[in-house]
Amino acid sequence: MTPSHIHVPTDCRTVTEILSRVGDKWSVQVVVQLGGEPKRFNELRRDVGGISQRMLTLTLRGLERDGLVTRKIYPTIPPRVEYRLTELGCSLLNTVRALGSWAIENRDHILEARRRFDEATGHGPGADGA
Amino acid sequence: MTPSHIHVPTDCRTVTEILSRVGDKWSVQVVVQLGGEPKRFNELRRDVGGISQRMLTLTLRGLERDGLVTRKIYPTIPPRVEYRLTELGCSLLNTVRALGSWAIENRDHILEARRRFDEATGHGPGADGA
DNA sequence: CCGCATCCATTTTGATACTG
DNA sequence: CAGTATCAAAATGGATGCGG
């Protein structure tokens, strides 16, 4: 054991991969919305706001795949599907909230930095991914 | 910006926007690499590994714009440019590390959930497009 | 050594329409 | 109501060559 190969750090790759879920446009918002009560598809769609049906489906699938969310189907008419955070999902919610707090606390700081930067360069917002 | 006709939760929008910096493919890695010592461009490039010059430039610019990183130029020959985390950058590093810990702790859990999900659906990895 | 610009491929997202 | 399919647009990432 202990493959001393200097190969790629397995952990880093995985971490990055998992982080990318947090980084995508909607996952975090969905998780947060699911934080209190379980919700139904269109309920979630309303609450998140601005998300397309397609993206909500995709996001939910991804979350479900990672074991962060469970899907419960009630065979009623009309169909009712409820999404709920798993324990794992809840633990992520906590961590994500920390990040959210950081973002809120430093929002002004960052916005100010951006404004100054943009002003100094003359360019409009043309920076990286954000 | 700031569409005044809809009272979108200002915080959420901003938080999401800031989170997207954390979510992109490289920012986190660069921040982590800059965590200990300030580094030079190509030094950083080597340490991150797999990042293209373009992406490193873009990432660094974005980080600089947000006030997370500072760029210091030494007018020597050949030119020497050093990147260093700001205080704000350091505080982000801490938060990010928490998320990283979460990812590492739950890596197996998630990987297992994925495996099960993929098996159950028969589909290969075709879930959410992160 | 630093890093910008251009071209190109892949990935991601959104609009719309349709099914159970 | 919940979910899928298709299509086109946009953002993102990478390779390469040029200039300070």
CSV table of C-alpha atoms in Angstrom, one decimal, chain A:
chain,number,residue,atom,x,y,z
A,1,MET,CA,0.0,0.0,0.0
A,2,THR,CA,0.9,3.6,0.3
A,3,PRO,CA,1.5,4.2,-3.4
A,4,SER,CA,4.3,6.7,-3.0
A,5,HIS,CA,3.8,7.7,-6.6
A,6,ILE,CA,4.0,11.4,-7.0
A,7,HIS,CA,0.9,11.1,-9.0
A,8,VAL,CA,-2.0,13.5,-8.8
A,9,PRO,CA,-3.3,14.1,-5.3
A,10,THR,CA,-6.4,12.1,-5.3
A,11,ASP,CA,-8.0,14.2,-2.6
A,12,CYS,CA,-7.6,17.5,-4.4
A,13,ARG,CA,-9.2,16.2,-7.5
A,14,THR,CA,-12.2,14.9,-5.5
A,15,VAL,CA,-12.4,18.0,-3.5
A,16,THR,CA,-12.4,20.2,-6.6
A,17,GLU,CA,-15.0,18.0,-8.1
A,18,ILE,CA,-17.3,18.2,-5.0
A,19,LEU,CA,-16.6,21.9,-4.8
A,20,SER,CA,-17.9,22.4,-8.3
A,21,ARG,CA,-21.3,21.3,-7.1
A,22,VAL,CA,-21.2,24.2,-4.6
A,23,GLY,CA,-20.0,26.4,-7.3
A,24,ASP,CA,-22.6,25.9,-9.9
A,25,LYS,CA,-25.2,28.5,-10.4
A,26,TRP,CA,-28.1,26.9,-8.5
A,27,SER,CA,-27.2,24.0,-6.2
A,28,VAL,CA,-26.4,26.2,-3.2
A,29,GLN,CA,-29.6,28.1,-3.6
A,30,VAL,CA,-31.7,25.0,-3.9
A,31,VAL,CA,-30.0,23.5,-0.8
A,32,VAL,CA,-30.6,26.7,1.1
A,33,GLN,CA,-34.3,26.7,0.1
A,34,LEU,CA,-34.6,23.1,1.2
A,35,GLY,CA,-33.0,24.0,4.5
A,36,GLY,CA,-36.1,24.6,6.5
A,37,GLU,CA,-38.9,22.5,5.1
A,38,PRO,CA,-39.1,19.9,2.3
A,39,LYS,CA,-40.6,21.4,-0.8
A,40,ARG,CA,-42.3,20.5,-4.0
A,41,PHE,CA,-40.9,21.0,-7.5
A,42,ASN,CA,-42.8,24.2,-8.5
A,43,GLU,CA,-42.7,25.5,-5.0
A,44,LEU,CA,-38.9,25.3,-5.1
A,45,ARG,CA,-39.0,26.8,-8.6
A,46,ARG,CA,-40.9,29.9,-7.3
A,47,ASP,CA,-38.7,30.2,-4.3
A,48,VAL,CA,-35.4,30.1,-6.0
A,49,GLY,CA,-36.6,32.5,-8.6
A,50,GLY,CA,-35.0,32.9,-12.1
A,51,ILE,CA,-34.3,29.2,-12.5
A,52,SER,CA,-35.6,27.5,-15.5
A,53,GLN,CA,-37.5,24.2,-15.3
A,54,ARG,CA,-34.7,22.4,-17.0
A,55,MET,CA,-32.1,23.7,-14.7
A,56,LEU,CA,-34.1,22.9,-11.6
A,57,THR,CA,-34.5,19.4,-12.8
A,58,LEU,CA,-30.8,19.0,-13.6
A,59,THR,CA,-29.8,20.5,-10.3
A,60,LEU,CA,-32.1,18.4,-8.3
A,61,ARG,CA,-30.9,15.3,-10.1
A,62,GLY,CA,-27.3,16.1,-9.3
A,63,LEU,CA,-28.1,16.8,-5.7
A,64,GLU,CA,-30.0,13.5,-5.5
A,65,ARG,CA,-27.1,11.7,-7.1
A,66,ASP,CA,-24.7,12.9,-4.6
A,67,GLY,CA,-27.0,11.8,-1.8
A,68,LEU,CA,-27.7,15.4,-0.7
A,69,VAL,CA,-31.4,15.4,-1.4
A,70,THR,CA,-34.1,12.7,-1.5
A,71,ARG,CA,-37.1,12.6,-3.8
A,72,LYS,CA,-40.4,11.3,-2.5
A,73,ILE,CA,-43.2,10.7,-4.9
A,74,TYR,CA,-46.8,10.7,-3.8
A,75,PRO,CA,-48.8,8.8,-6.5
A,76,THR,CA,-51.7,11.2,-6.2
A,77,ILE,CA,-53.5,13.1,-8.9
A,78,PRO,CA,-52.1,15.5,-9.7
A,79,PRO,CA,-48.7,14.0,-8.9
A,80,ARG,CA,-46.9,15.4,-6.0
A,81,VAL,CA,-43.1,15.2,-5.6
A,82,GLU,CA,-41.3,16.3,-2.5
A,83,TYR,CA,-37.7,17.1,-2.2
A,84,ARG,CA,-36.0,17.0,1.2
A,85,LEU,CA,-32.4,17.5,2.4
A,86,THR,CA,-30.7,14.3,3.7
A,87,GLU,CA,-28.5,14.4,6.7
A,88,LEU,CA,-25.5,14.8,4.4
A,89,GLY,CA,-27.4,17.7,2.8
A,90,CYS,CA,-28.0,19.3,6.1
A,91,SER,CA,-24.3,19.1,7.0
A,92,LEU,CA,-23.4,20.7,3.8
A,93,LEU,CA,-26.0,23.4,4.5
A,94,ASN,CA,-24.1,24.3,7.6
A,95,THR,CA,-20.8,24.7,5.8
A,96,VAL,CA,-22.4,26.6,3.0
A,97,ARG,CA,-24.0,28.9,5.5
A,98,ALA,CA,-20.5,29.7,6.8
A,99,LEU,CA,-19.4,30.6,3.4
A,100,GLY,CA,-22.6,32.6,2.9
A,101,SER,CA,-21.9,34.5,6.1
A,102,TRP,CA,-18.5,35.3,4.9
A,103,ALA,CA,-19.9,36.6,1.6
A,104,ILE,CA,-22.4,38.8,3.4
A,105,GLU,CA,-19.9,40.1,5.8
A,106,ASN,CA,-17.5,41.0,3.1
A,107,ARG,CA,-19.9,42.0,0.5
A,108,ASP,CA,-19.3,45.7,0.7
A,109,HIS,CA,-15.6,45.2,0.9
A,110,ILE,CA,-15.6,43.2,-2.2
A,111,LEU,CA,-18.0,45.4,-4.1
A,112,GLU,CA,-15.9,48.3,-3.2
A,113,ALA,CA,-12.7,46.6,-4.4
A,114,ARG,CA,-14.3,45.8,-7.7
A,115,ARG,CA,-15.5,49.3,-8.2
A,116,ARG,CA,-12.1,50.6,-7.5
A,117,PHE,CA,-10.5,48.1,-9.8
A,118,ASP,CA,-12.8,48.7,-12.6
A,119,GLU,CA,-12.4,52.4,-12.2
A,120,ALA,CA,-8.6,52.1,-12.2
A,121,THR,CA,-8.6,50.0,-15.3
A,122,GLY,CA,-11.2,51.9,-17.1
A,123,HIS,CA,-12.7,48.6,-18.2
A,124,GLY,CA,-16.2,47.6,-17.3
A,125,PRO,CA,-16.8,44.3,-15.5
A,126,GLY,CA,-14.8,42.0,-17.7
A,127,ALA,CA,-13.0,39.9,-15.2
A,128,ASP,CA,-12.9,36.3,-14.5
A,129,GLY,CA,-15.8,33.8,-14.2
A,130,ALA,CA,-17.9,35.9,-11.8
